[in-house]
mmCIF file of C-alpha atoms in Angstrom:
data_model
loop_
_atom_site.group_PDB
_atom_site.id
_atom_site.type_symbol
_atom_site.label_atom_id
_atom_site.label_comp_id
_atom_site.label_asym_id
_atom_site.label_seq_id
_atom_site.Cartn_x
_atom_site.Cartn_y
_atom_site.Cartn_z
ATOM 1 C CA MET A 1 154.948 344.115 105.432
ATOM 2 C CA ARG A 2 152.859 341.431 103.806
ATOM 3 C CA LEU A 3 154.574 339.495 101.027
ATOM 4 C CA SER A 4 152.868 339.450 97.632
ATOM 5 C CA ASP A 5 151.618 336.137 96.207
ATOM 6 C CA GLU A 6 154.576 336.181 93.789
ATOM 7 C CA GLU A 7 157.061 336.700 96.624
ATOM 8 C CA VAL A 8 155.502 333.862 98.617
ATOM 9 C CA ALA A 9 155.627 331.504 95.611
ATOM 10 C CA LEU A 10 159.271 332.359 95.029
ATOM 11 C CA VAL A 11 160.278 331.867 98.651
ATOM 12 C CA LEU A 12 158.405 328.538 98.919
ATOM 13 C CA ASN A 13 160.614 327.241 96.121
ATOM 14 C CA SER A 14 163.628 327.790 98.342
ATOM 15 C CA LEU A 15 162.098 325.955 101.336
ATOM 16 C CA THR A 16 161.724 322.195 101.761
ATOM 17 C CA GLY A 17 158.361 320.713 102.705
ATOM 18 C CA TRP A 18 156.538 323.983 103.358
ATOM 19 C CA LYS A 19 153.197 324.397 101.601
ATOM 20 C CA LEU A 20 150.859 327.315 101.192
ATOM 21 C CA ASP A 21 147.489 326.955 102.951
ATOM 22 C CA GLY A 22 145.434 330.125 102.521
ATOM 23 C CA LYS A 23 147.139 332.847 104.538
ATOM 24 C CA PHE A 24 149.412 330.294 106.200
ATOM 25 C CA ILE A 25 152.411 328.163 105.370
ATOM 26 C CA VAL A 26 152.373 324.644 106.805
ATOM 27 C CA LYS A 27 154.887 321.833 107.304
ATOM 28 C CA LYS A 28 154.688 318.331 108.765
ATOM 29 C CA TYR A 29 157.756 317.062 110.663
ATOM 30 C CA ARG A 30 158.166 313.338 111.356
ATOM 31 C CA PHE A 31 160.035 311.815 114.321
ATOM 32 C CA GLN A 32 161.268 308.341 115.175
ATOM 33 C CA GLU A 33 159.965 308.650 118.719
ATOM 34 C CA PHE A 34 156.972 310.465 120.189
ATOM 35 C CA LEU A 35 159.081 312.156 122.891
ATOM 36 C CA LYS A 36 161.515 313.506 120.303
ATOM 37 C CA GLY A 37 158.582 315.254 118.651
ATOM 38 C CA ILE A 38 157.675 316.693 122.061
ATOM 39 C CA ALA A 39 161.270 317.904 122.585
ATOM 40 C CA PHE A 40 161.043 319.643 119.190
ATOM 41 C CA VAL A 41 157.766 321.288 120.265
ATOM 42 C CA ASN A 42 159.580 322.633 123.340
ATOM 43 C CA ASP A 43 162.305 324.101 121.112
ATOM 44 C CA ILE A 44 159.650 325.716 118.908
ATOM 45 C CA ALA A 45 157.811 327.074 121.950
ATOM 46 C CA GLN A 46 160.993 328.680 123.319
ATOM 47 C CA LEU A 47 161.773 330.337 119.986
ATOM 48 C CA SER A 48 158.141 331.482 119.628
ATOM 49 C CA GLU A 49 158.272 333.256 122.975
ATOM 50 C CA GLU A 50 161.586 334.926 122.115
ATOM 51 C CA LYS A 51 160.164 336.231 118.824
ATOM 52 C CA ASN A 52 156.664 336.747 120.210
ATOM 53 C CA HIS A 53 155.324 334.983 117.117
ATOM 54 C CA HIS A 54 153.525 331.703 117.734
ATOM 55 C CA PRO A 55 152.675 329.078 115.124
ATOM 56 C CA PHE A 56 149.773 326.669 115.455
ATOM 57 C CA ILE A 57 151.260 323.390 116.613
ATOM 58 C CA SER A 58 149.608 320.006 116.324
ATOM 59 C CA ILE A 59 150.920 316.663 117.507
ATOM 60 C CA ASP A 60 149.607 313.472 115.945
ATOM 61 C CA TYR A 61 151.736 310.824 117.690
ATOM 62 C CA LYS A 62 155.130 310.994 115.902
ATOM 63 C CA MET A 63 154.139 313.784 113.539
ATOM 64 C CA VAL A 64 154.270 317.476 114.441
ATOM 65 C CA THR A 65 152.610 320.058 112.179
ATOM 66 C CA LEU A 66 153.516 323.752 112.286
ATOM 67 C CA LYS A 67 151.341 326.408 110.666
ATOM 68 C CA ILE A 68 152.293 330.065 110.669
ATOM 69 C CA THR A 69 151.092 333.468 109.493
ATOM 70 C CA SER A 70 151.277 337.111 110.613
ATOM 71 C CA TRP A 71 147.869 338.186 111.878
ATOM 72 C CA HIS A 72 148.775 341.884 112.071
ATOM 73 C CA ALA A 73 149.787 341.885 108.377
ATOM 74 C CA GLY A 74 146.833 339.775 107.201
ATOM 75 C CA GLY A 75 149.165 337.248 105.603
ATOM 76 C CA LEU A 76 152.762 336.064 105.329
ATOM 77 C CA THR A 77 155.731 338.301 106.099
ATOM 78 C CA ASP A 78 159.513 337.986 106.131
ATOM 79 C CA LEU A 79 159.266 337.000 109.798
ATOM 80 C CA ASP A 80 157.221 333.897 108.934
ATOM 81 C CA ILE A 81 159.754 332.852 106.318
ATOM 82 C CA SER A 82 162.660 333.500 108.676
ATOM 83 C CA LEU A 83 160.958 331.428 111.396
ATOM 84 C CA ALA A 84 160.181 328.591 108.964
ATOM 85 C CA LYS A 85 163.915 328.352 108.251
ATOM 86 C CA GLN A 86 164.736 328.419 111.960
ATOM 87 C CA TYR A 87 162.201 325.623 112.620
ATOM 88 C CA ASP A 88 163.908 323.549 109.925
ATOM 89 C CA THR A 89 167.270 324.153 111.596
ATOM 90 C CA LEU A 90 165.887 323.099 114.991
ATOM 91 C CA TYR A 91 164.513 319.930 113.376
ATOM 92 C CA GLU A 92 167.942 318.921 112.028
ATOM 93 C CA LYS A 93 169.214 317.818 115.423
ATOM 94 C CA TYR A 94 166.478 315.160 115.646
ATOM 95 C CA ASN A 95 167.631 313.324 112.526
ATOM 96 C CA MET B 1 136.035 297.001 125.146
ATOM 97 C CA ARG B 2 134.283 299.759 123.270
ATOM 98 C CA LEU B 3 131.713 301.691 125.275
ATOM 99 C CA SER B 4 128.167 301.854 123.915
ATOM 100 C CA ASP B 5 126.717 305.223 122.871
ATOM 101 C CA GLU B 6 124.583 305.138 126.030
ATOM 102 C CA GLU B 7 127.606 304.510 128.236
ATOM 103 C CA VAL B 8 129.513 307.355 126.551
ATOM 104 C CA ALA B 9 126.586 309.766 127.001
ATOM 105 C CA LEU B 10 126.342 308.830 130.682
ATOM 106 C CA VAL B 11 130.053 309.230 131.317
ATOM 107 C CA LEU B 12 130.201 312.603 129.517
ATOM 108 C CA ASN B 13 127.661 313.900 132.005
ATOM 109 C CA SER B 14 130.140 313.243 134.785
ATOM 110 C CA LEU B 15 133.017 315.050 133.009
ATOM 111 C CA THR B 16 133.493 318.812 132.687
ATOM 112 C CA GLY B 17 134.134 320.346 129.263
ATOM 113 C CA TRP B 18 134.564 317.100 127.335
ATOM 114 C CA LYS B 19 132.482 316.789 124.170
ATOM 115 C CA LEU B 20 131.792 313.945 121.808
ATOM 116 C CA ASP B 21 133.240 314.357 118.295
ATOM 117 C CA GLY B 22 132.544 311.244 116.230
ATOM 118 C CA LYS B 23 134.657 308.429 117.692
ATOM 119 C CA PHE B 24 136.589 310.901 119.848
ATOM 120 C CA ILE B 25 136.076 312.966 122.959
ATOM 121 C CA VAL B 26 137.584 316.462 122.847
ATOM 122 C CA LYS B 27 138.369 319.190 125.353
ATOM 123 C CA LYS B 28 139.894 322.677 125.097
ATOM 124 C CA TYR B 29 142.085 323.839 127.999
ATOM 125 C CA ARG B 30 142.898 327.534 128.423
ATOM 126 C CA PHE B 31 146.045 328.950 130.030
ATOM 127 C CA GLN B 32 147.090 332.399 131.259
ATOM 128 C CA GLU B 33 150.490 332.034 129.613
ATOM 129 C CA PHE B 34 151.644 330.261 126.471
ATOM 130 C CA LEU B 35 154.499 328.475 128.281
ATOM 131 C CA LYS B 36 152.110 327.117 130.922
ATOM 132 C CA GLY B 37 150.168 325.462 128.117
ATOM 133 C CA ILE B 38 153.442 323.986 126.864
ATOM 134 C CA ALA B 39 154.258 322.683 130.356
ATOM 135 C CA PHE B 40 150.834 321.017 130.427
ATOM 136 C CA VAL B 41 151.556 319.424 127.025
ATOM 137 C CA ASN B 42 154.752 317.982 128.518
ATOM 138 C CA ASP B 43 152.753 316.499 131.406
ATOM 139 C CA ILE B 44 150.282 314.994 128.939
ATOM 140 C CA ALA B 45 153.123 313.605 126.800
ATOM 141 C CA GLN B 46 154.742 311.893 129.792
ATOM 142 C CA LEU B 47 151.449 310.293 130.849
ATOM 143 C CA SER B 48 150.728 309.242 127.258
ATOM 144 C CA GLU B 49 154.033 307.394 127.038
ATOM 145 C CA GLU B 50 153.452 305.671 130.375
ATOM 146 C CA LYS B 51 150.009 304.471 129.252
ATOM 147 C CA ASN B 52 151.062 304.002 125.623
ATOM 148 C CA HIS B 53 147.906 305.865 124.618
ATOM 149 C CA HIS B 54 148.419 309.161 122.829
ATOM 150 C CA PRO B 55 145.794 311.852 122.286
ATOM 151 C CA PHE B 56 145.897 314.315 119.400
ATOM 152 C CA ILE B 57 147.275 317.536 120.849
ATOM 153 C CA SER B 58 146.908 320.954 119.309
ATOM 154 C CA ILE B 59 148.279 324.242 120.568
ATOM 155 C CA ASP B 60 146.689 327.505 119.473
ATOM 156 C CA TYR B 61 148.677 330.067 121.484
ATOM 157 C CA LYS B 62 147.202 329.854 125.036
ATOM 158 C CA MET B 63 144.683 327.132 124.211
ATOM 159 C CA VAL B 64 145.523 323.420 124.178
ATOM 160 C CA THR B 65 143.055 320.936 122.679
ATOM 161 C CA LEU B 66 143.173 317.216 123.498
ATOM 162 C CA LYS B 67 141.285 314.648 121.434
ATOM 163 C CA ILE B 68 141.298 310.964 122.298
ATOM 164 C CA THR B 69 139.946 307.620 121.142
ATOM 165 C CA SER B 70 140.983 303.952 121.152
ATOM 166 C CA TRP B 71 141.921 302.917 117.613
ATOM 167 C CA HIS B 72 142.097 299.210 118.447
ATOM 168 C CA ALA B 73 138.519 299.267 119.785
ATOM 169 C CA GLY B 74 137.134 301.464 116.999
ATOM 170 C CA GLY B 75 135.823 303.959 119.526
ATOM 171 C CA LEU B 76 135.893 305.075 123.140
ATOM 172 C CA THR B 77 136.885 302.774 125.979
ATOM 173 C CA ASP B 78 137.272 302.986 129.760
ATOM 174 C CA LEU B 79 140.939 303.899 129.176
ATOM 175 C CA ASP B 80 139.942 307.078 127.292
ATOM 176 C CA ILE B 81 137.604 308.114 130.082
ATOM 177 C CA SER B 82 140.196 307.347 132.737
ATOM 178 C CA LEU B 83 142.800 309.405 130.834
ATOM 179 C CA ALA B 84 140.375 312.303 130.331
ATOM 180 C CA LYS B 85 140.008 312.463 134.133
ATOM 181 C CA GLN B 86 143.787 312.300 134.594
ATOM 182 C CA TYR B 87 144.268 315.144 132.058
ATOM 183 C CA ASP B 88 141.790 317.239 134.057
ATOM 184 C CA THR B 89 143.748 316.531 137.239
ATOM 185 C CA LEU B 90 147.028 317.540 135.573
ATOM 186 C CA TYR B 91 145.357 320.771 134.422
ATOM 187 C CA GLU B 92 144.341 321.738 137.967
ATOM 188 C CA LYS B 93 147.876 322.740 138.938
ATOM 189 C CA TYR B 94 147.898 325.456 136.253
ATOM 190 C CA ASN B 95 144.953 327.338 137.746
#
């Protein structure tokens, strides 16, 4: 079920670096090496297939941006928030 | 050395699917499966490191967009055109 604007605002307070962008939440992840960013993208891709929920991914040299929403719900759901947290956990091993 | 607008126009005629976008050339590649697109991104990443010339990469589910320019030259160079052709060759194995 789609989260209300109030629920989204509340949950964003508990996340680090995630910002609201229309119906999406977005975060930029920085890496010390280009290929580490690519390894992270592979981790994200694997998780996305498992959950059948795919974020937009963009790679600007050593910066990877992830942008996620739930199309079927017309906005953000618990799944997006849960995945955002899992992306952050995957990122930890690159620091 | 930066290619002239005339040279770029001429070269784009010889490429398939590449379009001019300001100082960049851009192409969208479509895949039958999400993970094939990711495998292609890994090929592109490897080549980019070898050449030390990195395109912008974006992944929208089964569509991968590559966007390239030469920052040091302030526009497109022979290297961009050569890489565009190599990207197309890498793509062939996914069809």
